[in-house]
mmCIF file of C-alpha atoms and ligand atoms in Angstrom:
data_model
loop_
_atom_site.group_PDB
_atom_site.id
_atom_site.type_symbol
_atom_site.label_atom_id
_atom_site.label_comp_id
_atom_site.label_asym_id
_atom_site.label_seq_id
_atom_site.Cartn_x
_atom_site.Cartn_y
_atom_site.Cartn_z
ATOM 1 C CA UNK A 24 -14.346 93.333 6.969
ATOM 2 C CA UNK A 25 -14.064 93.650 10.712
ATOM 3 C CA UNK A 26 -16.762 93.152 13.353
ATOM 4 C CA UNK A 27 -16.438 95.587 16.252
ATOM 5 C CA UNK A 28 -18.448 95.288 19.460
ATOM 6 C CA UNK A 29 -17.104 98.061 21.692
ATOM 7 C CA UNK A 30 -17.279 101.837 21.455
ATOM 8 C CA UNK A 31 -13.527 102.213 22.112
ATOM 9 C CA UNK A 32 -12.580 99.848 19.221
ATOM 10 C CA UNK A 33 -15.035 101.729 17.026
ATOM 11 C CA UNK A 34 -13.542 105.099 17.903
ATOM 12 C CA UNK A 35 -10.046 103.787 17.279
ATOM 13 C CA UNK A 36 -11.099 102.545 13.801
ATOM 14 C CA UNK A 37 -12.757 105.909 13.055
ATOM 15 C CA UNK A 38 -9.651 107.806 14.232
ATOM 16 C CA UNK A 39 -7.448 105.773 11.861
ATOM 17 C CA UNK A 40 -9.794 106.659 8.954
ATOM 18 C CA UNK A 41 -9.752 110.345 9.834
ATOM 19 C CA UNK A 42 -5.950 110.408 10.100
ATOM 20 C CA UNK A 43 -5.717 108.770 6.670
ATOM 21 C CA UNK A 44 -8.179 111.418 5.339
ATOM 22 C CA UNK A 45 -10.705 108.794 4.336
ATOM 23 C CA UNK A 46 -14.356 109.696 3.898
ATOM 24 C CA UNK A 47 -16.758 107.641 5.994
ATOM 25 C CA UNK A 48 -20.232 106.375 5.084
ATOM 26 C CA UNK A 49 -22.506 105.026 7.797
ATOM 27 C CA UNK A 50 -25.549 102.804 7.415
ATOM 28 C CA UNK A 51 -27.389 102.399 10.756
ATOM 29 C CA UNK A 52 -29.481 99.213 10.846
ATOM 30 C CA UNK A 53 -31.157 96.882 13.304
ATOM 31 C CA UNK A 54 -29.919 93.833 11.382
ATOM 32 C CA UNK A 55 -32.056 91.133 9.738
ATOM 33 C CA UNK A 56 -30.755 92.686 6.569
ATOM 34 C CA UNK A 57 -32.564 92.417 3.264
ATOM 35 C CA UNK A 58 -32.143 93.792 -0.249
ATOM 36 C CA UNK A 59 -33.347 97.225 0.943
ATOM 37 C CA UNK A 60 -30.459 97.462 3.390
ATOM 38 C CA UNK A 61 -28.128 96.030 0.778
ATOM 39 C CA UNK A 62 -29.003 98.909 -1.608
ATOM 40 C CA UNK A 63 -28.103 101.420 1.132
ATOM 41 C CA UNK A 64 -24.817 99.710 1.880
ATOM 42 C CA UNK A 65 -23.914 99.406 -1.802
ATOM 43 C CA UNK A 66 -24.375 103.173 -2.121
ATOM 44 C CA UNK A 67 -22.362 103.853 1.015
ATOM 45 C CA UNK A 68 -19.555 101.639 -0.286
ATOM 46 C CA UNK A 69 -19.538 103.382 -3.675
ATOM 47 C CA UNK A 70 -19.711 106.962 -2.358
ATOM 48 C CA UNK A 71 -17.168 106.804 0.507
ATOM 49 C CA UNK A 72 -13.689 105.478 1.166
ATOM 50 C CA UNK A 73 -14.800 103.449 4.175
ATOM 51 C CA UNK A 74 -18.233 102.023 4.991
ATOM 52 C CA UNK A 75 -19.427 101.342 8.548
ATOM 53 C CA UNK A 76 -22.685 99.433 9.149
ATOM 54 C CA UNK A 77 -24.187 99.350 12.635
ATOM 55 C CA UNK A 78 -26.248 96.299 13.532
ATOM 56 C CA UNK A 79 -28.021 97.036 16.780
ATOM 57 C CA UNK A 80 -31.631 96.216 17.811
ATOM 58 C CA UNK A 81 -32.098 99.381 19.787
ATOM 59 C CA UNK A 82 -34.191 98.583 22.908
ATOM 60 C CA UNK A 83 -35.011 102.242 23.656
ATOM 61 C CA UNK A 84 -37.057 102.662 20.469
ATOM 62 C CA UNK A 85 -39.377 99.762 21.225
ATOM 63 C CA UNK A 86 -42.434 100.563 23.282
ATOM 64 C CA UNK A 87 -43.627 97.031 23.059
ATOM 65 C CA UNK A 88 -41.534 94.391 24.822
ATOM 66 C CA UNK A 89 -42.949 91.547 22.761
ATOM 67 C CA UNK A 90 -42.045 93.362 19.513
ATOM 68 C CA UNK A 91 -38.486 93.800 20.832
ATOM 69 C CA UNK A 92 -38.221 90.148 21.815
ATOM 70 C CA UNK A 93 -39.568 88.961 18.447
ATOM 71 C CA UNK A 94 -37.471 91.298 16.306
ATOM 72 C CA UNK A 95 -35.508 88.963 14.000
ATOM 73 C CA UNK A 96 -31.756 88.676 14.727
ATOM 74 C CA UNK A 97 -29.164 86.888 12.611
ATOM 75 C CA UNK A 98 -25.710 88.507 12.849
ATOM 76 C CA UNK A 99 -24.005 85.599 11.027
ATOM 77 C CA UNK A 100 -26.159 85.980 7.935
ATOM 78 C CA UNK A 101 -25.932 89.797 8.132
ATOM 79 C CA UNK A 102 -22.138 89.641 8.254
ATOM 80 C CA UNK A 103 -21.998 87.377 5.204
ATOM 81 C CA UNK A 104 -24.205 89.765 3.214
ATOM 82 C CA UNK A 105 -22.243 92.838 4.297
ATOM 83 C CA UNK A 106 -18.915 91.212 3.501
ATOM 84 C CA UNK A 107 -20.186 90.293 -0.002
ATOM 85 C CA UNK A 108 -21.190 93.950 -0.621
ATOM 86 C CA UNK A 109 -17.880 95.353 0.512
ATOM 87 C CA UNK A 110 -18.641 96.944 3.865
ATOM 88 C CA UNK A 111 -15.470 97.565 5.887
ATOM 89 C CA UNK A 112 -16.716 97.538 9.493
ATOM 90 C CA UNK A 113 -19.759 96.195 11.332
ATOM 91 C CA UNK A 114 -20.475 97.812 14.697
ATOM 92 C CA UNK A 115 -22.595 95.333 16.698
ATOM 93 C CA UNK A 116 -22.625 96.336 20.359
ATOM 94 C CA UNK A 117 -24.654 94.890 23.201
ATOM 95 C CA UNK A 118 -27.307 97.180 24.779
ATOM 96 C CA UNK A 119 -25.103 97.408 27.859
ATOM 97 C CA UNK A 120 -22.184 98.593 25.766
ATOM 98 C CA UNK A 121 -24.339 101.248 24.129
ATOM 99 C CA UNK A 122 -26.207 102.547 27.175
ATOM 100 C CA UNK A 123 -25.829 103.023 30.883
ATOM 101 C CA UNK A 124 -28.604 101.580 32.997
ATOM 102 C CA UNK A 125 -30.020 105.074 33.480
ATOM 103 C CA UNK A 126 -30.027 105.800 29.769
ATOM 104 C CA UNK A 127 -31.772 102.465 29.101
ATOM 105 C CA UNK A 128 -34.542 103.241 31.559
ATOM 106 C CA UNK A 129 -35.304 106.884 30.899
ATOM 107 C CA UNK A 130 -36.736 108.743 27.913
ATOM 108 C CA UNK A 131 -34.211 110.662 25.801
ATOM 109 C CA UNK A 132 -35.380 114.273 25.676
ATOM 110 C CA UNK A 133 -35.482 116.032 22.291
ATOM 111 C CA UNK A 134 -37.399 118.865 20.690
ATOM 112 C CA UNK A 135 -39.046 117.364 17.650
ATOM 113 C CA UNK A 136 -40.853 120.578 16.643
ATOM 114 C CA UNK A 137 -44.088 118.517 16.504
ATOM 115 C CA UNK A 138 -42.762 115.948 13.980
ATOM 116 C CA UNK A 139 -43.252 113.215 16.560
ATOM 117 C CA UNK A 140 -46.873 114.077 17.304
ATOM 118 C CA UNK A 141 -48.363 112.405 14.243
ATOM 119 C CA UNK A 142 -48.534 108.905 12.717
ATOM 120 C CA UNK A 143 -45.799 106.597 14.157
ATOM 121 C CA UNK A 144 -45.038 109.065 16.947
ATOM 122 C CA UNK A 145 -48.676 109.139 18.018
ATOM 123 C CA UNK A 146 -49.046 105.350 17.912
ATOM 124 C CA UNK A 147 -45.674 104.516 19.449
ATOM 125 C CA UNK A 148 -45.031 107.092 22.222
ATOM 126 C CA UNK A 149 -41.309 107.486 22.884
ATOM 127 C CA UNK A 150 -40.297 105.557 19.749
ATOM 128 C CA UNK A 151 -38.620 108.502 18.069
ATOM 129 C CA UNK A 152 -36.898 109.561 21.315
ATOM 130 C CA UNK A 153 -35.126 106.184 21.192
ATOM 131 C CA UNK A 154 -34.379 106.525 17.469
ATOM 132 C CA UNK A 155 -32.809 110.000 17.950
ATOM 133 C CA UNK A 156 -30.924 108.729 20.993
ATOM 134 C CA UNK A 157 -29.255 105.879 19.125
ATOM 135 C CA UNK A 158 -28.747 107.701 15.816
ATOM 136 C CA UNK A 159 -27.174 110.755 17.486
ATOM 137 C CA UNK A 160 -24.873 108.426 19.456
ATOM 138 C CA UNK A 161 -23.841 106.588 16.254
ATOM 139 C CA UNK A 162 -23.178 109.940 14.500
ATOM 140 C CA UNK A 163 -21.088 111.070 17.451
ATOM 141 C CA UNK A 164 -19.074 107.815 17.537
ATOM 142 C CA UNK A 165 -18.604 107.342 13.789
ATOM 143 C CA UNK A 166 -18.381 110.967 12.655
ATOM 144 C CA UNK A 167 -19.608 109.995 9.138
ATOM 145 C CA UNK A 168 -19.500 112.235 6.100
ATOM 146 C CA UNK A 169 -22.661 110.616 4.803
ATOM 147 C CA UNK A 170 -25.350 108.538 6.527
ATOM 148 C CA UNK A 171 -27.902 106.494 4.610
ATOM 149 C CA UNK A 172 -31.544 105.882 5.543
ATOM 150 C CA UNK A 173 -34.468 104.297 3.701
ATOM 151 C CA UNK A 174 -37.568 106.255 2.778
ATOM 152 C CA UNK A 175 -39.815 103.433 3.977
ATOM 153 C CA UNK A 176 -39.487 104.974 7.435
ATOM 154 C CA UNK A 177 -40.387 108.372 6.052
ATOM 155 C CA UNK A 178 -41.201 109.990 9.382
ATOM 156 C CA UNK A 179 -37.959 108.709 10.882
ATOM 157 C CA UNK A 180 -36.062 110.260 7.979
ATOM 158 C CA UNK A 181 -37.835 113.630 8.430
ATOM 159 C CA UNK A 182 -36.933 113.569 12.121
ATOM 160 C CA UNK A 183 -33.298 112.711 11.450
ATOM 161 C CA UNK A 184 -33.061 115.612 8.979
ATOM 162 C CA UNK A 185 -34.530 117.877 11.635
ATOM 163 C CA UNK A 186 -32.061 116.563 14.244
ATOM 164 C CA UNK A 187 -29.047 117.155 11.983
ATOM 165 C CA UNK A 188 -30.232 120.613 10.891
ATOM 166 C CA UNK A 189 -30.704 121.633 14.507
ATOM 167 C CA UNK A 190 -27.395 120.255 15.758
ATOM 168 C CA UNK A 191 -25.317 121.303 12.818
ATOM 169 C CA UNK A 192 -25.977 124.829 14.017
ATOM 170 C CA UNK A 193 -23.809 123.922 16.952
ATOM 171 C CA UNK A 194 -21.365 122.107 14.654
ATOM 172 C CA UNK A 195 -22.052 118.800 16.405
ATOM 173 C CA UNK A 196 -22.053 116.586 13.315
ATOM 174 C CA UNK A 197 -19.724 118.601 11.098
ATOM 175 C CA UNK A 198 -20.763 118.488 7.452
ATOM 176 C CA UNK A 199 -22.753 115.299 7.785
ATOM 177 C CA UNK A 200 -25.049 114.692 4.835
ATOM 178 C CA UNK A 201 -28.139 112.548 5.212
ATOM 179 C CA UNK A 202 -28.817 110.498 2.128
ATOM 180 C CA UNK A 203 -32.483 109.537 1.501
ATOM 181 C CA UNK A 204 -32.737 106.181 -0.296
ATOM 182 C CA UNK A 205 -35.920 105.077 -2.094
ATOM 183 C CA UNK A 206 -38.043 102.156 -0.886
ATOM 184 C CA UNK A 207 -37.000 98.791 -2.302
ATOM 185 C CA UNK A 208 -39.922 96.521 -3.195
ATOM 186 C CA UNK A 209 -40.310 92.871 -4.125
ATOM 187 C CA UNK A 210 -41.422 92.376 -7.689
ATOM 188 C CA UNK A 211 -44.936 91.896 -6.241
ATOM 189 C CA UNK A 212 -44.833 95.460 -4.840
ATOM 190 C CA UNK A 213 -44.429 94.479 -1.189
ATOM 191 C CA UNK A 214 -42.063 96.955 0.536
ATOM 192 C CA UNK A 215 -39.026 95.078 1.895
ATOM 193 C CA UNK A 216 -38.940 94.971 5.683
ATOM 194 C CA UNK A 217 -37.185 92.862 8.280
ATOM 195 C CA UNK A 218 -40.648 92.244 9.723
ATOM 196 C CA UNK A 219 -41.689 90.411 6.532
ATOM 197 C CA UNK A 220 -39.685 87.480 7.916
ATOM 198 C CA UNK A 221 -42.460 87.075 10.488
ATOM 199 C CA UNK A 222 -45.176 86.740 7.831
ATOM 200 C CA UNK A 223 -46.496 83.292 6.866
ATOM 201 C CA UNK A 224 -46.657 82.486 3.120
ATOM 202 C CA UNK A 225 -50.404 83.227 3.233
ATOM 203 C CA UNK A 226 -49.948 86.490 5.164
ATOM 204 C CA UNK A 227 -47.340 87.603 2.645
ATOM 205 C CA UNK A 228 -49.885 87.097 -0.149
ATOM 206 C CA UNK A 229 -52.468 89.036 1.838
ATOM 207 C CA UNK A 230 -50.039 91.899 2.500
ATOM 208 C CA UNK A 231 -49.714 92.562 -1.255
ATOM 209 C CA UNK A 232 -53.013 94.440 -1.061
ATOM 210 C CA UNK A 233 -51.233 97.238 0.840
ATOM 211 C CA UNK A 234 -48.854 98.351 -1.885
ATOM 212 C CA UNK A 235 -51.406 97.563 -4.583
ATOM 213 C CA UNK A 236 -53.896 99.907 -2.930
ATOM 214 C CA UNK A 237 -51.272 102.644 -2.434
ATOM 215 C CA UNK A 238 -50.370 102.472 -6.135
ATOM 216 C CA UNK A 239 -54.048 102.481 -7.135
ATOM 217 C CA UNK A 240 -54.538 105.618 -5.021
ATOM 218 C CA UNK A 241 -52.141 107.510 -7.317
ATOM 219 C CA UNK A 242 -54.782 107.043 -10.024
ATOM 220 C CA UNK A 243 -57.657 107.828 -7.688
ATOM 221 C CA UNK A 244 -55.970 111.139 -6.860
ATOM 222 C CA UNK A 245 -56.117 112.085 -10.526
ATOM 223 C CA UNK A 246 -59.854 111.462 -10.868
ATOM 224 C CA UNK A 247 -62.023 114.492 -11.429
ATOM 225 C CA UNK A 248 -63.021 116.092 -8.109
ATOM 226 C CA UNK A 249 -60.762 113.782 -6.067
ATOM 227 C CA UNK A 250 -60.067 115.186 -2.614
ATOM 228 C CA UNK A 251 -57.374 114.152 -0.144
ATOM 229 C CA UNK A 252 -60.021 113.180 2.418
ATOM 230 C CA UNK A 253 -61.823 110.891 -0.050
ATOM 231 C CA UNK A 254 -58.666 109.197 -1.298
ATOM 232 C CA UNK A 255 -57.495 108.743 2.290
ATOM 233 C CA UNK A 256 -60.779 107.054 3.266
ATOM 234 C CA UNK A 257 -60.851 104.935 0.070
ATOM 235 C CA UNK A 258 -57.383 103.564 0.864
ATOM 236 C CA UNK A 259 -58.446 102.692 4.378
ATOM 237 C CA UNK A 260 -61.675 101.030 3.244
ATOM 238 C CA UNK A 261 -59.983 99.083 0.436
ATOM 239 C CA UNK A 262 -57.283 97.634 2.671
ATOM 240 C CA UNK A 263 -59.712 96.929 5.541
ATOM 241 C CA UNK A 264 -61.959 95.023 3.139
ATOM 242 C CA UNK A 265 -59.188 92.409 2.770
ATOM 243 C CA UNK A 266 -59.491 89.650 5.307
ATOM 244 C CA UNK A 267 -56.456 89.551 7.591
ATOM 245 C CA UNK A 268 -55.541 93.206 7.167
ATOM 246 C CA UNK A 269 -56.382 96.018 9.517
ATOM 247 C CA UNK A 270 -55.303 99.630 8.956
ATOM 248 C CA UNK A 271 -54.001 101.446 11.996
ATOM 249 C CA UNK A 272 -53.745 104.761 10.168
ATOM 250 C CA UNK A 273 -53.458 106.141 6.699
ATOM 251 C CA UNK A 274 -52.534 109.813 6.695
ATOM 252 C CA UNK A 275 -51.862 111.969 3.672
ATOM 253 C CA UNK A 276 -49.500 114.651 4.894
ATOM 254 C CA UNK A 277 -47.126 117.317 3.626
ATOM 255 C CA UNK A 278 -43.696 115.771 2.916
ATOM 256 C CA UNK A 279 -41.850 118.433 4.935
ATOM 257 C CA UNK A 280 -44.119 119.252 7.890
ATOM 258 C CA UNK A 281 -45.776 115.823 8.139
ATOM 259 C CA UNK A 282 -48.969 117.799 8.901
ATOM 260 C CA UNK A 283 -52.310 116.911 7.294
ATOM 261 C CA UNK A 284 -52.761 118.582 3.924
ATOM 262 C CA UNK A 285 -55.726 119.054 1.618
ATOM 263 C CA UNK A 286 -53.574 119.191 -1.492
ATOM 264 C CA UNK A 287 -51.830 116.329 -3.312
ATOM 265 C CA UNK A 288 -48.991 118.730 -4.084
ATOM 266 C CA UNK A 289 -45.801 117.685 -2.178
ATOM 267 C CA UNK A 290 -47.968 115.108 -0.318
ATOM 268 C CA UNK A 291 -47.121 111.648 0.924
ATOM 269 C CA UNK A 292 -49.502 108.988 2.168
ATOM 270 C CA UNK A 293 -48.174 106.912 5.076
ATOM 271 C CA UNK A 294 -49.865 103.729 6.143
ATOM 272 C CA UNK A 295 -49.536 101.242 8.986
ATOM 273 C CA UNK A 296 -51.379 97.969 8.668
ATOM 274 C CA UNK A 297 -51.618 94.929 10.886
ATOM 275 C CA UNK A 298 -51.247 91.759 8.861
ATOM 276 C CA UNK A 299 -52.167 89.213 11.481
ATOM 277 C CA UNK A 300 -49.914 90.086 14.423
ATOM 278 C CA UNK A 301 -47.249 91.798 12.248
ATOM 279 C CA UNK A 302 -47.265 95.584 11.969
ATOM 280 C CA UNK A 303 -46.241 96.729 8.477
ATOM 281 C CA UNK A 304 -45.598 100.257 7.204
ATOM 282 C CA UNK A 305 -45.452 101.645 3.697
ATOM 283 C CA UNK A 306 -45.868 104.978 1.922
ATOM 284 C CA UNK A 307 -46.458 106.592 -1.403
ATOM 285 C CA UNK A 308 -45.587 110.038 -2.768
ATOM 286 C CA UNK A 309 -48.361 111.776 -4.714
ATOM 287 C CA UNK A 310 -45.846 113.862 -6.621
HETATM 288 O O1 PAF B 7 -34.610 102.190 10.738
HETATM 289 C C1 PAF B 7 -34.032 101.478 11.582
HETATM 290 O O2 PAF B 7 -33.690 100.312 11.362
HETATM 291 C C2 PAF B 7 -33.754 102.015 12.971
HETATM 292 O O3 PAF B 7 -34.797 102.853 13.379
HETATM 293 C C3 PAF B 7 -32.406 102.764 13.071
HETATM 294 C C4 PAF B 7 -32.348 103.993 12.201
HETATM 295 C C5 PAF B 7 -31.285 101.792 12.683
HETATM 296 C C6 PAF B 7 -32.179 103.202 14.502
HETATM 297 O O4 PAF B 7 -32.153 102.149 15.374
#
């Protein structure tokens, strides 16, 4: 496995793969890797000749400086994990290598067709502009055949699909396929997240109520006369009743449009909860 820190080295490595007719899998990450990332990388290793993993805490997708500063970083540990799984290249650039000063300080413009107006996009203005900025740059540099993303960030995934569909019309990303990978949970049900590292032992216990409530809501949705609005409110009330948890939003939306829906058909519930100072997200599909 090789660790690359510059765009020119990366492009040279990609060129060598293309010349040798090797298929490329890409797993974009912000590091602080856990078993969820490992499952993405394992898939990328199995389904492609060569696997690239980017490890880059992308400053342009953080709208909160403190969150950016506190985001866990441990490239040494990440590299050991990636080597053990069989990744071939890690791309770990500095922000200055990735962006010009102008790019770093302006908002990347993109037509989201409204997908950024709800949930995370509403709460974190500009967040998805930064995500699309970095992901499109990684696609451009790595030219992958397949790129792997976790369903925990469901809205991010919907936006990346939209981005690829739009730009493939212009042939920008060739035949790139986006691979949706299911949420990986601890045995307790807690969705794996790099942010879990910031939870105390007690907070981690408290956070279990989030996934427990989401799973319970699958049953609530089956109760006679259950409506989306009632289930939505019941999830919010149940989580808020737990000391130490505060729901920012729980929206049940259509899985494709991300717009509010009054049917459980093709619906997904997406939640954001503050557990002490740590902002956690999770989701559940109703069918
Ligand atoms: O999901 C993430 O970790 C990030 O948003 C991504 C896709 C690596 C872009 O920085």
